[in-house]
Amino acid sequence: MKATFMYAAGDVRVEDAPDPVLVEPTDALVRVVRSCICGSDLHPYHSMKASDTGQTMGHEFIGVVEDIGSEVTSVRKGDFVIAPFAVSDGTCGFCLEGLQTSCLHGGFWNDAHLGTGGGQAEAVRVPLADGTLVAVPGVDEHSPLLPSLLTLSDVYGTGWHAARAAGVAEGDSVAVIGDGAVGLMAVLAAKQMGAEQIILMGRHKARTDLGREYGATDVVAERGEEGIAKVRDLAGGLGVRRVLEAVGHMPAYEQALGVVRDGGAIARVGVPQYSDGQIGWPFFGRNLTLTGGPAPARAYIEPLLPGVLDGTVNPGKVFDRTIGIDQTPEGYRAMDDREALKVMIRF
Amino acid sequence: MKATFMYAAGDVRVEDAPDPVLVEPTDALVRVVRSCICGSDLHPYHSMKASDTGQTMGHEFIGVVEDIGSEVTSVRKGDFVIAPFAVSDGTCGFCLEGLQTSCLHGGFWNDAHLGTGGGQAEAVRVPLADGTLVAVPGVDEHSPLLPSLLTLSDVYGTGWHAARAAGVAEGDSVAVIGDGAVGLMAVLAAKQMGAEQIILMGRHKARTDLGREYGATDVVAERGEEGIAKVRDLAGGLGVRRVLEAVGHMPAYEQALGVVRDGGAIARVGVPQYSDGQIGWPFFGRNLTLTGGPAPARAYIEPLLPGVLDGTVNPGKVFDRTIGIDQTPEGYRAMDDREALKVMIRF
């Protein structure tokens, strides 16, 4: 089969790889129907050290179950399934409380210890299939809903997680930092949770326009002190109660500290590209809360699925370019150059 | 009047100071009946740069109203009052939502911009008296409840704030880091909120014994990796859901990160003596929440007062030494040497 490998920063290749096979009795094999490139894939795209063997890529996919191990009971051959971006057993203490990203036996796609490849490939061996996969009856690979279903692998659940972790509630003022796909999904989630004011910080007009469609009431293109002043001003002078930080770089954290109201919450869902940050008196004295993390997307698939299936929401609009597997390197480049918001791979 | 001044690290003096007078029509004058020394007073006691003029000290006191400005309506001459550790107007947006430490017009005792002295003195000018002070009818300066009432100025409210910010709920597992007065009050608060397991990390037996009396189910004297392993083990291997950090030094934050369960919350109420801390992947990847800050003690006085007045709780037991105002320097020394848990000053 064809699969995507990264060999170094900026060096993405599509290569022939062995077809995956069932290894454990809890495995399933999934033929990928749609996959995509994530904003977080751009972090190694900027920084990966050269590797002779390369690294499989991709952690978002939907597809059709081709085969299952002897112990798999929740999905069957031919089922259309959504794979969230973390593998989880569905039975450990963390999974039972909906924190599947901390599963005691799971991990992330492409983790060496799971021995599984990534989603930017024609097929994937899925460990712990009962816990990991969600079957979607009535959907097949010709459904017009595929883009929106694919967002349930990651970005919609991640935006939802930001809003949920920050405690967005009816009438709240919210700032979303970042106009990438996750930022836009955070806007959508905040809107669904009843936020009254949703200020999207971003400067790419096509994206912020989509953000307005998803519920942003204001857009602030300015950055740094100027951007902070504008958000605080829009929010009545004291800042917003909830900040959803969908970037992961230090300036985004600093921006979050700048726009949040005393007593408010910052939920980060962009993977932090730093280790230490300001949590001393300027943070503490204002009774701020820092929360968020990798979204347990698995926990959100069932609750968010009905709105996708009945068309109440259309998160799939974040995909503004579709490519074939052979064009994956070009897809990375387009996202990195911000030509494309989010690239879908069609098989 | 006599008042306490700090001139440099380790240099505390009691000196004659001008009697305070009403300045603003919203002021009250309070004759102090009981005051005390706070763990946070020990931070400047360790680090204050030498000053020619000195700094007034103390932010916890109860007393009797001696005089009021023309606009004060909520307290009268002769009222017995509790002063929380922050001055607040009671009317701004932050005060109305119970975050009086962020009051737009208030501040902390001894702040230069308030022009008021500290509570370790015979009398205090109280700005914004209507917002700041709470009158306690039926109590006078001979009440046996004075020590417990004094804890409502700070430590009981601060312990309560830790448990509340961390979201302690029925059945929770909680670790409290620090066996100072605030740590012990955090134990009491966690118990009142229904925590099932309360692990107190501390090594001073008299204090941890009092902690057990307040509700600690376990005491861990070990520190560092050994202490972390012991707490995790006691909590079933995965860590505790809520950590109440009542110290403020970096090792306490590291300990908190070590004992908290994935998805759990760390509430800090010890003033952080550091600026940056670990909030990168090891924090983010586990979906941890960092919260807390200076307690809006003012908000908690009314709800916590009935339990103090009817003897349901006895937070005043944290005072294990009582001195006169002239002995204040000796009180600092005793607390710094951990001879005394918390020192009360009687006038």
XYZ file of C-alpha atoms in Angstrom:
694
model
C 0.000 0.000 0.000
C 0.960 3.635 -0.227
C 1.766 5.476 2.993
C 3.150 8.862 4.007
C 6.530 9.132 5.709
C 8.430 12.099 7.048
C 12.201 11.845 6.892
C 13.181 15.274 8.134
C 11.803 18.779 8.486
C 10.192 19.611 5.163
C 10.840 16.139 3.734
C 7.579 14.241 3.282
C 7.417 11.246 0.911
C 4.759 8.804 -0.197
C 6.181 5.312 -0.420
C 5.166 1.723 -0.804
C 4.835 0.030 2.543
C 3.790 -3.487 3.522
C 0.051 -3.955 3.767
C -0.886 -4.016 7.445
C -2.028 -7.322 8.912
C -3.840 -8.347 12.057
C -1.352 -8.911 14.877
C -3.388 -9.016 18.070
C -6.844 -10.573 18.440
C -8.090 -7.100 19.452
C -6.934 -5.519 16.166
C -8.980 -4.392 13.210
C -7.771 -3.561 9.712
C -9.267 -0.423 8.236
C -9.134 0.592 4.583
C -8.865 4.377 4.687
C -11.507 6.361 2.777
C -10.523 9.862 3.868
C -7.575 11.122 5.854
C -6.105 14.563 6.368
C -3.161 16.663 7.436
C -3.206 18.271 10.872
C -1.819 21.571 12.063
C 0.163 19.534 14.574
C 1.818 17.628 11.682
C 3.426 20.948 10.819
C 5.396 20.952 14.069
C 7.678 18.040 12.972
C 7.505 19.480 9.438
C 9.433 22.412 10.909
C 11.634 20.670 13.388
C 12.080 16.939 12.732
C 15.623 15.696 12.856
C 16.688 13.692 9.807
C 15.914 10.001 10.121
C 17.042 7.154 7.860
C 13.919 5.107 8.413
C 11.394 7.912 8.393
C 8.291 8.251 10.487
C 4.778 7.254 9.414
C 2.369 10.169 9.538
C -1.303 10.934 10.074
C -3.698 10.464 12.973
C -7.101 11.336 11.515
C -8.999 8.950 9.293
C -12.324 7.383 8.457
C -12.739 4.189 6.523
C -14.162 0.714 6.156
C -13.319 -2.267 8.328
C -11.619 -4.909 6.176
C -10.944 -7.507 8.822
C -11.103 -7.978 12.569
C -9.263 -10.048 15.157
C -10.988 -12.856 16.990
C -11.764 -10.804 20.096
C -13.233 -7.758 18.401
C -16.959 -7.405 19.047
C -17.991 -3.782 18.515
C -17.163 -3.441 14.798
C -17.594 -5.851 11.926
C -16.200 -6.315 8.456
C -17.735 -3.720 6.175
C -18.579 -1.233 8.943
C -17.906 2.394 8.209
C -15.826 3.742 11.108
C -14.337 6.882 12.570
C -10.891 6.580 14.175
C -10.092 9.218 16.787
C -6.531 10.458 17.066
C -5.718 8.285 20.065
C -5.895 4.532 20.491
C -7.729 3.504 23.665
C -8.994 0.303 25.226
C -12.320 1.724 26.377
C -12.129 -0.195 29.638
C -9.435 1.322 31.863
C -10.189 3.882 34.556
C -9.269 6.821 32.356
C -11.335 5.599 29.393
C -14.348 5.031 31.626
C -14.201 8.622 32.775
C -13.815 9.901 29.217
C -10.108 10.706 29.212
C -9.103 8.257 26.493
C -5.917 10.171 25.691
C -4.585 8.904 29.024
C -5.639 5.298 28.368
C -3.398 2.933 30.298
C -2.986 0.623 27.288
C -3.410 2.956 24.350
C -1.341 5.668 22.769
C -1.145 7.823 19.691
C -0.994 6.680 16.091
C 2.604 6.292 14.963
C 3.765 5.630 18.547
C 6.504 3.034 18.332
C 5.097 1.037 21.252
C 1.803 0.502 19.429
C 3.578 -0.728 16.313
C 0.959 0.810 14.078
C 1.323 3.127 11.126
C -0.394 6.438 10.538
C -3.630 7.512 8.943
C -2.088 9.138 5.877
C -1.979 5.721 4.237
C -4.255 3.403 2.305
C -4.828 1.127 5.265
C -4.167 1.042 8.992
C -3.899 -1.661 11.609
C -6.054 -0.439 14.504
C -5.088 -1.824 17.920
C -7.737 -2.109 20.646
C -10.392 -1.749 17.974
C -13.333 -2.131 20.364
C -12.215 0.845 22.397
C -10.852 2.950 19.572
C -13.256 2.796 16.635
C -16.789 4.099 16.358
C -19.011 2.516 13.714
C -21.419 4.822 11.908
C -24.366 2.838 10.562
C -26.003 4.092 7.392
C -22.924 5.867 6.079
C -20.783 4.644 3.200
C -17.817 5.949 1.317
C -19.983 7.964 -1.067
C -21.684 9.989 1.663
C -21.558 13.775 1.243
C -20.943 13.906 4.984
C -17.444 12.445 4.785
C -15.604 15.734 5.436
C -17.661 16.471 8.536
C -17.338 12.888 9.771
C -13.587 13.168 9.334
C -13.468 16.200 11.655
C -14.693 13.930 14.439
C -11.297 12.202 14.300
C -9.689 15.272 15.724
C -10.394 18.914 14.990
C -14.065 19.123 15.897
C -13.502 17.118 19.080
C -10.432 19.212 19.825
C -12.303 22.490 19.441
C -15.082 21.033 21.557
C -12.579 19.999 24.216
C -11.195 23.530 24.403
C -14.622 25.012 25.007
C -15.614 22.298 27.446
C -12.367 22.439 29.433
C -12.599 26.218 29.656
C -16.137 25.839 30.962
C -17.851 27.889 28.257
C -21.445 28.482 29.302
C -24.520 30.382 28.233
C -23.801 34.095 27.872
C -20.014 33.840 28.189
C -17.428 36.006 26.479
C -14.841 33.895 24.685
C -11.678 34.600 22.728
C -10.340 32.016 20.325
C -6.658 32.336 19.492
C -5.782 30.913 16.097
C -7.733 30.736 12.848
C -6.630 27.239 11.893
C -9.119 24.391 11.688
C -9.025 23.788 15.451
C -9.589 27.459 16.194
C -12.603 27.504 13.892
C -13.955 24.349 15.526
C -13.470 26.004 18.919
C -15.616 28.876 17.641
C -18.296 26.408 16.572
C -18.176 24.620 19.924
C -18.341 27.863 21.919
C -21.349 28.882 19.856
C -23.040 25.537 20.499
C -22.406 25.957 24.233
C -24.170 29.303 24.224
C -21.345 31.843 24.297
C -22.670 35.325 23.656
C -19.475 36.934 22.444
C -16.887 34.971 20.464
C -13.842 36.961 19.435
C -11.696 35.168 16.876
C -8.074 36.267 16.748
C -6.772 35.619 13.259
C -5.650 37.495 10.202
C -6.473 35.219 7.268
C -9.713 36.596 5.850
C -11.049 33.429 4.215
C -10.617 31.655 7.534
C -12.026 34.340 9.748
C -14.986 34.604 7.371
C -15.620 30.909 7.941
C -15.177 31.631 11.639
C -17.958 34.198 11.454
C -20.113 31.589 9.759
C -19.421 29.233 12.671
C -20.411 31.875 15.204
C -17.613 34.399 15.753
C -19.136 37.750 16.685
C -15.886 39.672 16.253
C -12.583 39.204 14.495
C -9.338 40.745 15.704
C -6.495 40.628 13.207
C -4.007 42.544 15.341
C -1.435 40.669 17.396
C 0.643 41.417 20.481
C -0.272 44.347 22.699
C -2.475 45.880 20.024
C -4.490 42.695 19.654
C -4.813 42.324 23.409
C -6.059 45.888 23.794
C -8.624 45.367 21.065
C -9.988 42.159 22.564
C -10.193 43.656 26.055
C -11.944 46.654 24.644
C -14.466 44.505 22.771
C -15.083 42.545 25.960
C -15.929 45.614 27.996
C -12.448 46.448 29.251
C -11.729 43.630 31.676
C -11.073 40.796 29.231
C -12.926 37.637 28.276
C -13.930 34.880 30.662
C -12.699 32.009 28.490
C -9.763 31.790 26.131
C -9.451 28.878 23.743
C -5.810 28.691 22.631
C -5.501 26.691 19.423
C -1.932 27.404 18.375
C 0.662 26.070 20.798
C 3.401 28.664 20.453
C 4.508 30.913 23.307
C 3.159 34.146 21.784
C -0.287 32.530 21.771
C 0.024 31.755 25.487
C 1.120 35.326 26.151
C -1.825 36.554 24.118
C -4.124 34.351 26.181
C -2.762 35.820 29.416
C -3.328 39.255 27.977
C -6.944 38.885 26.942
C -8.316 36.765 29.782
C -10.335 38.378 32.536
C -9.254 37.913 36.170
C -10.811 34.700 37.434
C -11.100 33.377 33.879
C -9.836 30.239 32.190
C -7.377 29.533 29.403
C -7.865 26.171 27.693
C -5.017 25.125 25.452
C -5.505 22.567 22.723
C -2.584 23.506 20.505
C 0.310 21.241 21.491
C 2.689 23.553 23.394
C 5.993 24.010 21.619
C 7.600 25.165 24.855
C 8.291 23.678 28.226
C 8.070 26.420 30.853
C 5.766 29.411 30.920
C 4.620 32.234 33.179
C 2.674 30.849 36.138
C 4.041 33.173 38.816
C 2.334 36.143 40.439
C 1.041 37.709 37.163
C -0.887 34.468 36.624
C -1.592 33.483 40.223
C -2.562 36.927 41.493
C -5.398 37.091 38.978
C -6.848 33.715 39.911
C -6.455 32.406 36.385
C -7.046 28.804 35.425
C -4.943 26.950 32.858
C -6.522 23.831 31.462
C -6.963 21.770 28.299
C -4.732 19.201 26.668
C -5.063 16.617 23.916
C -8.769 16.108 23.373
C -10.266 12.753 24.236
C -11.845 12.887 20.771
C -13.161 9.361 21.273
C -15.413 10.599 24.084
C -16.942 13.273 21.889
C -17.719 11.241 18.767
C -21.048 9.866 19.982
C -22.371 13.149 21.402
C -21.287 15.189 18.359
C -22.284 12.666 15.694
C -26.035 13.383 15.598
C -25.500 17.052 14.737
C -23.186 16.034 11.899
C -25.560 13.378 10.564
C -28.614 15.630 10.609
C -26.747 18.594 9.150
C -27.202 20.899 12.146
C -23.498 21.622 11.913
C -21.115 21.411 9.018
C -17.613 21.221 10.485
C -16.327 19.671 7.247
C -16.122 23.126 5.709
C -12.681 23.452 7.240
C -11.390 21.281 4.401
C -10.637 23.656 1.567
C -8.446 21.361 -0.513
C -8.686 17.697 -1.455
C -5.759 15.708 -2.798
C -4.833 12.122 -3.591
C -2.335 10.189 -1.500
C 0.426 10.902 -4.022
C 0.046 14.632 -3.450
C 0.539 14.434 0.326
C 3.937 16.226 0.236
C 2.306 19.043 -1.703
C -0.522 19.072 0.866
C 1.975 19.662 3.683
C 3.557 22.482 1.738
C 0.212 24.118 1.034
C -0.804 23.995 4.684
C 2.573 25.206 5.845
C 2.392 28.143 3.431
C -1.135 28.820 4.697
C -2.444 28.410 1.154
C -4.746 25.690 2.436
C -6.641 25.746 5.729
C -6.877 21.983 6.022
C -6.087 19.371 3.401
C -8.165 16.224 2.970
C -6.703 13.120 1.384
C -9.125 11.105 -0.754
C -8.436 7.439 -1.498
C 0.103 53.508 68.517
C 2.402 50.548 68.209
C 2.832 48.973 64.804
C 5.026 46.312 63.226
C 7.548 47.248 60.549
C 9.946 45.157 58.515
C 13.190 46.859 57.519
C 14.982 44.001 55.815
C 15.039 40.235 55.687
C 14.969 39.054 59.293
C 14.625 42.607 60.661
C 11.191 43.121 62.222
C 10.607 45.965 64.684
C 7.692 47.264 66.710
C 7.651 51.044 66.711
C 5.492 53.960 67.588
C 3.521 55.157 64.623
C 0.965 57.947 64.239
C -2.555 56.929 65.167
C -4.503 56.358 61.989
C -7.226 58.863 61.141
C -10.162 58.883 58.764
C -9.079 60.181 55.362
C -11.869 59.277 52.963
C -15.591 59.361 53.778
C -15.643 55.630 52.990
C -13.022 54.815 55.646
C -13.456 53.185 59.014
C -11.024 53.128 61.912
C -10.653 49.759 63.580
C -9.036 49.106 66.924
C -7.371 45.737 66.527
C -8.309 43.030 69.029
C -6.425 40.110 67.471
C -3.976 39.936 64.606
C -1.530 37.300 63.473
C 1.526 36.441 61.430
C 1.046 34.716 58.077
C 3.176 32.146 56.322
C 3.348 34.605 53.452
C 4.935 37.187 55.803
C 7.880 34.830 55.941
C 8.605 35.369 52.241
C 9.787 38.990 52.756
C 11.280 37.858 56.075
C 13.630 35.804 53.919
C 14.115 38.094 50.969
C 13.259 41.725 51.693
C 15.837 44.233 50.556
C 16.917 46.692 53.227
C 14.705 49.781 53.403
C 15.287 52.973 55.370
C 11.616 53.643 55.939
C 10.499 50.071 56.566
C 7.280 48.427 55.526
C 4.185 48.056 57.671
C 3.176 44.439 58.145
C 0.106 42.269 58.702
C -3.035 41.588 56.732
C -5.220 39.562 59.091
C -7.122 41.175 61.926
C -10.364 41.394 63.831
C -11.378 44.305 65.983
C -13.844 46.955 66.984
C -14.920 49.885 64.856
C -13.815 53.111 66.528
C -15.041 55.595 63.981
C -16.496 55.705 60.479
C -16.479 58.132 57.583
C -19.634 59.948 56.556
C -20.461 57.557 53.705
C -20.039 54.296 55.581
C -23.336 52.499 56.099
C -22.678 48.800 56.702
C -20.694 49.033 59.949
C -21.124 51.286 62.957
C -19.025 52.498 65.872
C -18.674 49.657 68.344
C -19.270 46.856 65.805
C -17.066 43.821 66.072
C -15.622 43.216 62.599
C -13.560 40.797 60.562
C -11.175 42.302 58.010
C -10.241 39.997 55.128
C -6.756 40.207 53.701
C -7.799 42.328 50.748
C -9.545 45.684 50.615
C -12.499 45.715 48.225
C -15.306 48.062 47.317
C -18.009 45.403 47.148
C -19.573 47.023 44.110
C -17.306 46.522 41.087
C -17.782 43.705 38.597
C -15.177 41.504 40.242
C -16.568 42.018 43.758
C -20.085 41.248 42.589
C -18.906 37.915 41.220
C -16.996 37.120 44.399
C -13.460 37.824 43.240
C -12.717 40.633 45.671
C -8.950 40.157 45.348
C -9.288 41.604 41.850
C -11.410 44.568 43.010
C -10.952 47.482 40.636
C -10.581 49.965 43.501
C -9.147 47.844 46.280
C -5.834 46.242 46.987
C -3.883 44.546 49.724
C -3.112 45.906 53.175
C 0.203 47.735 53.162
C -0.118 48.539 49.440
C 1.327 52.000 48.951
C -1.555 53.101 46.742
C -4.080 52.472 49.518
C -2.041 54.483 52.007
C -3.056 52.202 54.831
C -0.944 50.382 57.382
C -0.992 46.726 58.256
C -2.902 44.597 60.699
C 0.003 43.892 63.046
C -0.717 47.191 64.762
C -2.996 48.569 67.448
C -5.289 50.259 64.956
C -5.882 50.330 61.219
C -7.491 52.729 58.805
C -9.773 50.593 56.648
C -10.519 52.020 53.205
C -13.752 51.076 51.436
C -15.118 49.891 54.772
C -18.547 48.959 53.402
C -17.044 46.516 50.976
C -14.177 45.293 53.098
C -15.437 44.709 56.626
C -17.925 42.160 57.889
C -19.665 42.950 61.184
C -20.310 40.010 63.491
C -23.236 40.779 65.791
C -23.210 39.190 69.224
C -19.444 38.834 69.428
C -17.168 40.978 71.571
C -13.501 41.045 72.361
C -13.889 38.531 75.169
C -15.409 35.825 72.978
C -13.719 32.419 73.134
C -14.263 32.282 69.361
C -11.726 35.004 68.573
C -9.051 32.630 67.205
C -11.514 30.958 64.833
C -12.991 34.291 63.769
C -9.482 35.520 63.028
C -8.917 32.614 60.613
C -11.713 34.052 58.471
C -9.382 36.956 57.677
C -7.221 34.664 55.641
C -6.211 31.086 56.345
C -9.607 29.410 56.588
C -10.848 31.258 53.519
C -7.599 30.473 51.741
C -7.830 26.761 52.469
C -11.462 26.883 51.391
C -10.482 28.637 48.187
C -7.973 25.914 47.359
C -10.559 23.176 47.736
C -13.212 25.140 45.885
C -10.935 26.139 42.999
C -9.745 22.543 42.621
C -13.373 21.449 42.477
C -13.251 19.075 45.453
C -16.474 17.088 45.507
C -18.091 14.204 47.344
C -15.909 11.095 47.235
C -12.805 12.774 45.802
C -9.196 11.878 46.507
C -7.224 14.942 47.555
C -3.608 15.643 48.403
C -2.708 18.696 50.453
C 0.875 19.878 50.102
C 2.107 21.740 53.152
C 1.325 21.360 56.833
C 1.230 25.068 57.627
C -1.967 26.741 58.755
C -3.261 27.097 55.187
C -2.559 23.442 54.424
C -4.473 22.393 57.525
C -7.370 24.652 56.589
C -7.332 23.106 53.108
C -7.702 19.718 54.792
C -10.680 21.019 56.792
C -12.275 22.503 53.676
C -11.759 19.326 51.630
C -13.368 17.360 54.452
C -16.333 19.743 54.565
C -16.744 19.350 50.795
C -16.974 15.591 51.117
C -13.560 14.345 50.041
C -13.186 10.682 50.833
C -9.407 10.516 50.905
C -7.313 13.445 52.117
C -3.579 12.857 52.049
C -1.634 15.489 53.939
C 1.990 15.877 52.886
C 3.941 17.205 55.853
C 6.561 16.120 58.312
C 5.859 18.073 61.494
C 4.003 15.657 63.739
C 2.115 18.160 65.895
C 0.800 19.758 62.713
C -0.056 16.597 60.872
C -1.822 15.363 64.023
C -3.985 18.480 63.896
C -4.426 17.741 60.195
C -5.813 14.321 61.075
C -8.172 16.001 63.501
C -9.364 18.251 60.664
C -9.965 15.263 58.401
C -6.730 13.989 56.869
C -7.044 10.261 56.234
C -3.340 9.761 55.531
C -0.110 11.591 56.230
C 2.932 11.348 53.993
C 6.133 12.708 55.515
C 8.378 11.770 52.604
C 9.268 14.355 49.974
C 10.444 14.260 46.378
C 10.094 11.075 44.352
C 9.580 8.972 47.466
C 6.709 11.155 48.649
C 5.152 11.146 45.192
C 5.317 7.354 44.983
C 3.712 7.015 48.389
C 0.824 9.354 47.584
C 0.172 7.687 44.234
C 0.222 4.337 45.918
C -2.227 5.452 48.606
C -4.488 6.824 45.877
C -4.630 3.525 43.999
C -1.669 4.028 41.690
C -2.875 6.740 39.346
C -2.654 9.752 41.648
C -5.198 12.009 43.322
C -7.860 14.007 41.531
C -7.243 17.267 43.399
C -4.064 18.743 44.761
C -4.188 21.703 47.121
C -0.761 23.339 47.077
C -0.283 25.512 50.153
C 3.411 26.297 50.017
C 4.426 28.368 47.002
C 7.925 27.059 46.340
C 8.890 25.236 43.140
C 9.430 21.839 44.810
C 5.813 21.998 45.971
C 4.653 22.592 42.390
C 6.786 19.683 41.219
C 5.307 17.547 43.968
C 1.829 18.560 42.838
C 2.619 17.523 39.260
C 3.881 14.226 40.581
C 0.895 13.250 42.692
C -1.978 14.486 40.535
C -3.946 12.060 38.429
C -4.283 12.686 34.674
C -7.273 14.943 34.137
C -6.952 16.279 37.680
C -6.550 19.758 39.110
C -3.836 21.532 41.063
C -5.050 24.541 43.042
C -2.304 26.748 44.382
C -2.898 29.090 47.285
C 0.691 29.501 48.433
C 2.037 32.628 46.753
C 4.416 31.297 44.076
C 8.021 32.269 44.737
C 8.892 31.610 41.100
C 7.914 33.041 37.780
C 7.986 30.269 35.171
C 7.103 26.625 35.624
C 6.524 23.442 33.651
C 3.395 23.796 31.519
C 4.675 22.011 28.409
C 3.852 18.512 27.201
C 4.306 16.774 30.597
C 1.544 19.053 31.907
C -0.547 19.453 28.750
C -0.448 15.837 27.625
C -2.088 14.747 30.872
C -4.951 17.242 30.638
C -4.036 18.824 33.959
C -5.660 21.955 35.277
C -3.764 24.625 37.202
C -5.934 26.982 39.194
C -6.154 28.909 42.461
C -4.718 32.232 43.504
C -5.160 34.654 46.370
C -8.423 33.739 48.046
C -11.289 36.188 47.901
C -11.553 35.692 51.670
C -14.218 38.402 51.797
C -16.546 36.196 49.741
C -16.182 33.297 52.131
C -16.697 35.076 55.458
C -20.506 34.975 55.404
C -20.811 31.344 54.264
C -18.146 30.090 56.690
C -19.178 32.201 59.676
C -22.142 30.096 60.876
C -19.988 26.975 61.293
C -17.505 28.991 63.343
C -20.181 30.612 65.502
C -21.991 27.360 66.260
C -18.778 25.451 66.904
C -19.203 22.953 64.049
C -15.623 23.733 63.107
C -12.752 25.045 65.142
C -10.228 26.467 62.679
C -8.724 28.595 65.455
C -6.734 25.594 66.658
C -4.073 26.533 64.109
C -2.922 29.217 66.554
C -0.469 27.521 68.864
C 1.169 30.626 70.308
C -0.169 33.955 71.511
C 2.009 37.008 72.011
C 1.661 40.716 72.686
C 2.465 43.334 70.073
C 5.910 43.921 71.567
C 6.835 40.299 70.887
C 6.049 40.425 67.184
C 9.709 40.081 66.109
C 9.988 36.977 68.276
C 6.756 35.686 66.691
C 8.295 35.922 63.231
C 11.361 34.068 64.433
C 9.302 31.313 66.023
C 7.254 30.784 62.875
C 10.303 30.910 60.669
C 12.029 28.296 62.822
C 8.833 26.223 62.669
C 8.624 26.332 66.450
C 5.162 27.857 66.116
C 2.537 26.858 63.568
C 0.779 30.209 63.594
C 1.260 33.098 65.990
C -1.640 35.204 67.232
C -1.088 38.742 68.482
C -3.326 39.816 71.365
C -3.905 43.516 72.092
